[in-house]
Amino acid sequence: MALVLCDITALDFWLGDCPVTRTIAPASLCSWVNGITASGPLPEQQLTRLGINTRPVHVLVPKRTGVCHTQRVVSHHVAPPYQQGAITRLSADVYALTPLACIIRMARSLDDVQLLQLLYKLLGRYRTYGDDLYERTPFMTYEQAAAFVLRARGNYGVKRVRRALQYAQEGARSPAEASASIIFSLPVSAGGFDLPVPMLNPPLSAQRNGVAESRSPDLFWPSYNLALEYQSDEFHTGAERIGADAARRTHLQEAGYTVFELTNYQAHRQKELLSLANALRERMGLGELPCSETYVRKNEALRRQLFGAARI
C-alpha cells in the first residue's frame, strides 16, 4: 500500500510546526506512484517518524471508487496523469504532494492573504516550531515556483496562485518580514500600501569603520536605495539581536542607503502604520494613500489579519 499525502496533511508537514527536517531531494520527485490506496491499515510508524500525528490523514487517490471518509483517513480523487515534480517520496510507503502542488490544490479554499502567507513560507528561509524560529533552505526559488505554476496551467487554483505570485518574494527570514512585505506591496484595492514588491534580505555593501562589508536589510527597494528594518520581538528578540540590528542600520546609512524602521508598536496600530507607509511613499515620489472610509476599513482588516489587534 502506498499513501500519497495531500491537502492539509501534506501542507502541514511541509509548512507547519512539525519538528522534523523537511527537504525535497530531486531524485525523490515523481509523477506516478504504484499501488495508491486509502484503504487498509496506516503505516503508523512511518507517519510518526515523519511527525504526522493528527488524524484524519488526507490522501490522494487516482480513482473515484477509492474515495473514503473515516475518522482516520479522508481521500481526495485526483485523476492522473500528475504533473512532473508534483509528488515526492518521504519514506518506503509514504509519498506527498510537493508544497506548491498542495498550495495550488487548496487555493480555492484560501483567501488572498492566506495564499500569500503560504507562498512566502514556501519561498522563505525560516520555519517555526512553537515559539522558536529556525533558519532553513527555501523549498524553491521564485523562478522555480513561477515555472511550476506555468506547467500546471489548466488545473484548478492555478490562476489564483499565479496572481498571488505577483506580490510574493523569496528570502523572508520570519513571518513578521513576510507580513510587512505583503501589506506594503498589496494594491490599494486590497487595503495594501501599493508600493513595489521589496527584495527581502538582499546582500548589500555597507561600511564599518571605513571598510566595506555585506549587510542585509529586512526589506529593500533597489530603485530608491531605500531599506526598511523591522524591529519585531515576535520570537523573543533579545538585547544582542536589538544591538546587531541597530549596528546594521548605522552601517547601511554610512553607505548612503536611506533606512526606515518598523516596530511592533507601529505594526499593531493602524494610524502609526499608515503614517510610516505615507512616509515611504513620499520618499519614493508617490502620492498619499486614500483616506476614504472604504480604504481605511480594508486596510485595518488587512493589518489585523497580518499583525493582529493592538497590544496595549
Short mmCIF file of C-alpha atoms in Angstrom, two decimals:
data_model
loop_
_atom_site.label_atom_id
_atom_site.label_comp_id
_atom_site.label_asym_id
_atom_site.label_seq_id
_atom_site.Cartn_x
_atom_site.Cartn_y
_atom_site.Cartn_z
CA MET A 1 0.00 0.00 0.00
CA ALA A 2 1.24 3.48 -0.85
CA LEU A 3 -0.18 6.66 0.67
CA VAL A 4 0.11 9.99 -1.14
CA LEU A 5 -0.45 12.73 1.43
CA CYS A 6 -2.27 15.80 0.11
CA ASP A 7 -4.16 18.91 1.13
CA ILE A 8 -3.99 19.93 4.80
CA THR A 9 -1.93 16.90 5.90
CA ALA A 10 0.80 17.42 3.30
CA LEU A 11 0.75 21.20 3.68
CA ASP A 12 1.08 20.93 7.46
CA PHE A 13 4.01 18.55 7.00
CA TRP A 14 5.83 20.95 4.66
CA LEU A 15 4.98 24.34 6.13
CA GLY A 16 3.57 23.70 9.60
CA ASP A 17 5.20 23.43 13.03
CA CYS A 18 6.25 19.81 12.53
CA PRO A 19 9.70 19.48 14.19
CA VAL A 20 11.20 17.05 11.66
CA THR A 21 13.62 18.16 8.94
CA ARG A 22 11.86 18.57 5.60
CA THR A 23 13.73 18.61 2.32
CA ILE A 24 12.91 17.64 -1.25
CA ALA A 25 15.56 15.55 -2.97
CA PRO A 26 15.34 15.84 -6.79
CA ALA A 27 15.75 12.05 -7.07
CA SER A 28 12.59 11.55 -4.97
CA LEU A 29 10.31 13.52 -7.29
CA CYS A 30 7.88 11.56 -9.44
CA SER A 31 4.65 11.89 -11.37
CA TRP A 32 3.19 8.45 -10.61
CA VAL A 33 3.06 6.07 -7.65
CA ASN A 34 2.13 2.42 -7.96
CA GLY A 35 -0.43 0.92 -5.62
CA ILE A 36 -2.02 4.13 -4.33
CA THR A 37 -4.80 3.33 -1.88
CA ALA A 38 -6.68 4.84 1.04
CA SER A 39 -7.88 1.54 2.48
CA GLY A 40 -6.13 -0.80 4.87
CA PRO A 41 -4.07 -0.02 7.99
CA LEU A 42 -1.99 3.13 8.03
CA PRO A 43 1.82 2.83 8.15
CA GLU A 44 1.77 4.31 11.64
CA GLN A 45 5.49 4.04 12.37
CA GLN A 46 6.45 5.77 9.15
CA LEU A 47 3.91 8.55 9.76
CA THR A 48 5.16 9.03 13.33
CA ARG A 49 8.78 9.32 12.18
CA LEU A 50 7.62 11.98 9.72
CA GLY A 51 5.92 13.91 12.54
CA ILE A 52 2.43 13.28 11.14
CA ASN A 53 0.30 12.57 14.20
CA THR A 54 -3.03 14.29 13.50
CA ARG A 55 -5.98 12.33 12.18
CA PRO A 56 -7.66 12.03 9.77
CA VAL A 57 -4.85 11.80 7.23
CA HIS A 58 -5.73 13.41 3.89
CA VAL A 59 -4.56 11.34 0.93
CA LEU A 60 -4.83 11.34 -2.84
CA VAL A 61 -6.48 8.50 -4.79
CA PRO A 62 -6.48 8.07 -8.60
CA LYS A 63 -9.98 6.53 -8.87
CA ARG A 64 -13.34 7.69 -7.55
CA THR A 65 -14.02 4.16 -6.32
CA GLY A 66 -11.17 4.64 -3.84
CA VAL A 67 -12.71 7.67 -2.14
CA CYS A 68 -13.47 7.21 1.56
CA HIS A 69 -14.07 9.40 4.60
CA THR A 70 -13.39 7.95 8.05
CA GLN A 71 -12.03 9.19 11.36
CA ARG A 72 -8.55 8.10 10.28
CA VAL A 73 -8.43 8.76 6.51
CA VAL A 74 -10.02 11.25 4.13
CA SER A 75 -9.25 10.59 0.47
CA HIS A 76 -9.47 13.03 -2.43
CA HIS A 77 -9.87 11.94 -6.02
CA VAL A 78 -7.24 13.43 -8.30
CA ALA A 79 -7.15 11.77 -11.68
CA PRO A 80 -3.77 11.03 -13.32
CA PRO A 81 -1.60 11.96 -15.08
CA TYR A 82 0.03 14.02 -12.35
CA GLN A 83 2.33 16.91 -13.09
CA GLN A 84 6.04 16.10 -13.14
CA GLY A 85 7.55 17.08 -9.82
CA ALA A 86 4.16 17.21 -8.04
CA ILE A 87 4.81 14.12 -5.87
CA THR A 88 7.81 13.23 -3.73
CA ARG A 89 8.68 10.12 -1.75
CA LEU A 90 9.02 10.61 2.03
CA SER A 91 9.54 7.01 3.16
CA ALA A 92 9.04 3.44 1.96
CA ASP A 93 5.24 3.63 1.73
CA VAL A 94 4.51 7.33 2.18
CA TYR A 95 4.56 9.97 -0.54
CA ALA A 96 3.28 13.54 -0.57
CA LEU A 97 2.28 16.26 -2.95
CA THR A 98 5.07 18.84 -3.03
CA PRO A 99 4.36 22.16 -1.25
CA LEU A 100 3.41 24.24 -4.28
CA ALA A 101 1.22 21.43 -5.65
CA CYS A 102 -0.62 21.46 -2.30
CA ILE A 103 -0.99 25.24 -2.37
CA ILE A 104 -2.46 25.08 -5.89
CA ARG A 105 -4.93 22.37 -4.85
CA MET A 106 -6.03 24.34 -1.78
CA ALA A 107 -6.05 27.80 -3.38
CA ARG A 108 -9.80 27.81 -3.85
CA SER A 109 -10.41 27.43 -0.11
CA LEU A 110 -7.95 30.19 0.93
CA ASP A 111 -8.36 33.95 0.89
CA ASP A 112 -5.76 36.10 -0.87
CA VAL A 113 -3.76 36.87 2.26
CA GLN A 114 -3.65 33.24 3.44
CA LEU A 115 -2.47 32.23 -0.02
CA LEU A 116 0.30 34.84 0.03
CA GLN A 117 1.42 33.81 3.51
CA LEU A 118 1.83 30.23 2.31
CA LEU A 119 3.82 31.36 -0.73
CA TYR A 120 6.13 33.43 1.49
CA LYS A 121 6.69 30.35 3.68
CA LEU A 122 7.44 28.27 0.61
CA LEU A 123 9.98 30.80 -0.67
CA GLY A 124 11.27 31.85 2.75
CA ARG A 125 14.33 30.92 4.78
CA TYR A 126 12.52 30.15 8.02
CA ARG A 127 10.35 27.61 9.77
CA THR A 128 8.61 27.86 13.11
CA TYR A 129 8.17 25.36 15.92
CA GLY A 130 6.11 26.67 18.80
CA ASP A 131 7.73 29.91 19.95
CA ASP A 132 11.02 29.20 18.19
CA LEU A 133 12.23 30.32 14.78
CA TYR A 134 14.72 28.29 12.74
CA GLU A 135 16.60 29.07 9.55
CA ARG A 136 16.18 26.65 6.67
CA THR A 137 16.88 26.42 2.96
CA PRO A 138 13.91 27.62 0.86
CA PHE A 139 11.91 24.85 -0.77
CA MET A 140 12.24 26.62 -4.12
CA THR A 141 13.17 29.92 -5.73
CA TYR A 142 10.70 32.39 -7.16
CA GLU A 143 11.72 31.39 -10.69
CA GLN A 144 11.15 27.71 -9.92
CA ALA A 145 7.73 28.49 -8.44
CA ALA A 146 6.73 30.55 -11.49
CA ALA A 147 7.89 27.75 -13.82
CA PHE A 148 5.93 25.13 -11.83
CA VAL A 149 2.77 27.26 -11.98
CA LEU A 150 3.21 27.73 -15.72
CA ARG A 151 3.46 23.95 -16.24
CA ALA A 152 0.35 23.46 -14.09
CA ARG A 153 -1.84 25.79 -16.17
CA GLY A 154 -5.33 24.44 -16.62
CA ASN A 155 -5.51 23.00 -13.09
CA TYR A 156 -7.99 24.39 -10.60
CA GLY A 157 -6.39 27.03 -8.39
CA VAL A 158 -3.54 27.88 -10.74
CA LYS A 159 -4.90 31.28 -11.79
CA ARG A 160 -5.19 32.44 -8.17
CA VAL A 161 -1.67 31.27 -7.36
CA ARG A 162 -0.29 32.97 -10.47
CA ARG A 163 -1.93 36.26 -9.45
CA ALA A 164 -0.65 35.93 -5.89
CA LEU A 165 2.91 35.35 -7.10
CA GLN A 166 2.94 38.94 -8.38
CA TYR A 167 3.08 40.06 -4.73
CA ALA A 168 5.28 37.26 -3.35
CA GLN A 169 9.02 37.43 -2.78
CA GLU A 170 11.70 34.98 -1.75
CA GLY A 171 14.11 35.34 1.16
CA ALA A 172 11.91 36.16 4.19
CA ARG A 173 13.58 35.17 7.46
CA SER A 174 10.47 35.40 9.64
CA PRO A 175 6.66 35.60 9.44
CA ALA A 176 6.94 39.26 10.52
CA GLU A 177 9.05 40.15 7.47
CA ALA A 178 6.59 38.33 5.23
CA SER A 179 3.65 40.22 6.76
CA ALA A 180 5.39 43.56 6.26
CA SER A 181 6.17 42.78 2.64
CA ILE A 182 2.58 41.72 1.99
CA ILE A 183 0.89 44.83 3.42
CA PHE A 184 3.38 47.23 1.83
CA SER A 185 3.06 45.72 -1.65
CA LEU A 186 -0.61 44.77 -1.97
CA PRO A 187 -2.66 47.27 -4.02
CA VAL A 188 -4.97 49.88 -2.52
CA SER A 189 -7.97 47.85 -3.69
CA ALA A 190 -6.90 45.08 -1.27
CA GLY A 191 -6.17 47.51 1.59
CA GLY A 192 -2.41 47.50 0.99
CA PHE A 193 0.06 50.38 0.66
CA ASP A 194 0.63 49.87 -3.08
CA LEU A 195 4.46 50.02 -3.05
CA PRO A 196 6.70 47.98 -5.34
CA VAL A 197 7.34 44.46 -4.05
CA PRO A 198 10.56 44.77 -1.99
CA MET A 199 13.57 42.49 -2.00
CA LEU A 200 13.96 40.60 1.27
CA ASN A 201 17.33 40.33 2.99
CA PRO A 202 19.45 41.05 -0.10
CA PRO A 203 23.23 41.31 0.49
CA LEU A 204 24.28 44.96 0.22
CA SER A 205 27.66 46.59 0.51
CA ALA A 206 27.81 48.72 3.67
CA GLN A 207 30.52 50.44 5.66
CA ARG A 208 32.03 49.53 9.02
CA ASN A 209 34.90 51.68 10.21
CA GLY A 210 35.54 52.68 6.62
CA VAL A 211 35.68 49.07 5.39
CA ALA A 212 33.05 47.67 3.00
CA GLU A 213 31.08 44.72 4.42
CA SER A 214 27.92 42.89 3.41
CA ARG A 215 24.68 43.81 5.20
CA SER A 216 21.17 42.50 4.54
CA PRO A 217 18.23 44.81 5.33
CA ASP A 218 14.88 43.16 6.01
CA LEU A 219 13.09 44.92 3.13
CA PHE A 220 14.84 46.79 0.33
CA TRP A 221 13.65 48.79 -2.68
CA PRO A 222 16.69 48.99 -5.00
CA SER A 223 15.21 51.62 -7.34
CA TYR A 224 15.04 54.06 -4.42
CA ASN A 225 18.11 52.93 -2.42
CA LEU A 226 15.62 52.54 0.41
CA ALA A 227 15.68 49.97 3.21
CA LEU A 228 13.21 49.07 5.95
CA GLU A 229 14.26 47.31 9.14
CA TYR A 230 11.54 45.51 11.12
CA GLN A 231 12.23 45.52 14.86
CA SER A 232 9.98 42.62 15.82
CA ASP A 233 10.02 40.78 19.16
CA GLU A 234 7.86 38.04 17.65
CA PHE A 235 10.39 35.32 18.51
CA HIS A 236 11.98 36.56 21.73
CA THR A 237 14.27 39.25 20.37
CA GLY A 238 16.98 39.88 22.95
CA ALA A 239 19.38 42.72 23.67
CA GLU A 240 22.07 41.17 21.47
CA ARG A 241 19.75 40.97 18.46
CA ILE A 242 18.49 44.52 19.01
CA GLY A 243 22.09 45.78 19.18
CA ALA A 244 23.02 43.92 16.00
CA ASP A 245 20.02 45.40 14.16
CA ALA A 246 20.95 48.92 15.28
CA ALA A 247 24.53 48.42 14.09
CA ARG A 248 23.28 47.18 10.73
CA ARG A 249 21.14 50.30 10.31
CA THR A 250 24.13 52.51 11.05
CA HIS A 251 26.35 50.67 8.58
CA LEU A 252 23.70 50.93 5.84
CA GLN A 253 23.27 54.66 6.49
CA GLU A 254 27.03 55.16 6.31
CA ALA A 255 26.97 53.50 2.89
CA GLY A 256 24.37 56.00 1.63
CA TYR A 257 21.17 53.98 1.99
CA THR A 258 18.04 55.59 3.43
CA VAL A 259 16.82 53.38 6.29
CA PHE A 260 13.32 53.42 7.81
CA GLU A 261 12.30 51.40 10.85
CA LEU A 262 9.12 49.45 11.55
CA THR A 263 8.41 48.47 15.15
CA ASN A 264 5.75 46.25 16.67
CA TYR A 265 4.19 49.38 18.17
CA GLN A 266 3.59 50.70 14.65
CA ALA A 267 2.54 47.34 13.21
CA HIS A 268 -0.20 46.96 15.82
CA ARG A 269 -1.66 50.45 15.36
CA GLN A 270 -3.27 51.44 12.08
CA LYS A 271 -2.59 55.19 12.28
CA GLU A 272 1.10 54.64 13.02
CA LEU A 273 1.45 52.13 10.19
CA LEU A 274 -0.36 54.41 7.74
CA SER A 275 1.95 57.25 8.73
CA LEU A 276 5.02 55.10 8.02
CA ALA A 277 3.57 53.96 4.69
CA ASN A 278 2.94 57.55 3.61
CA ALA A 279 6.49 58.49 4.59
CA LEU A 280 7.82 55.69 2.39
CA ARG A 281 5.55 56.72 -0.46
CA GLU A 282 6.73 60.33 -0.17
CA ARG A 283 10.35 59.17 -0.29
CA MET A 284 9.51 57.24 -3.47
CA GLY A 285 7.76 60.20 -5.06
CA LEU A 286 4.29 58.63 -4.78
CA GLY A 287 1.11 60.31 -3.62
CA GLU A 288 -0.52 59.87 -0.23
CA LEU A 289 -2.76 56.90 0.39
CA PRO A 290 -6.52 57.47 0.13
CA CYS A 291 -8.32 58.41 3.32
CA SER A 292 -11.75 57.17 2.26
CA GLU A 293 -13.78 55.15 4.74
CA THR A 294 -13.72 52.15 2.39
CA TYR A 295 -9.92 52.10 2.13
CA VAL A 296 -9.39 52.66 5.86
CA ARG A 297 -11.72 49.76 6.64
CA LYS A 298 -9.97 47.43 4.17
CA ASN A 299 -6.55 48.46 5.42
CA GLU A 300 -7.47 47.83 9.05
CA ALA A 301 -8.86 44.39 8.20
CA LEU A 302 -5.65 43.53 6.34
CA ARG A 303 -3.44 44.88 9.14
CA ARG A 304 -5.33 42.86 11.74
CA GLN A 305 -5.10 39.69 9.67
CA LEU A 306 -1.33 40.10 9.29
CA PHE A 307 -0.31 41.61 12.63
CA GLY A 308 -3.26 41.19 14.99
CA ALA A 309 -5.01 43.67 17.26
CA ALA A 310 -3.22 46.49 19.04
CA ARG A 311 -1.22 45.42 22.07
CA ILE A 312 -1.89 47.89 24.86
#
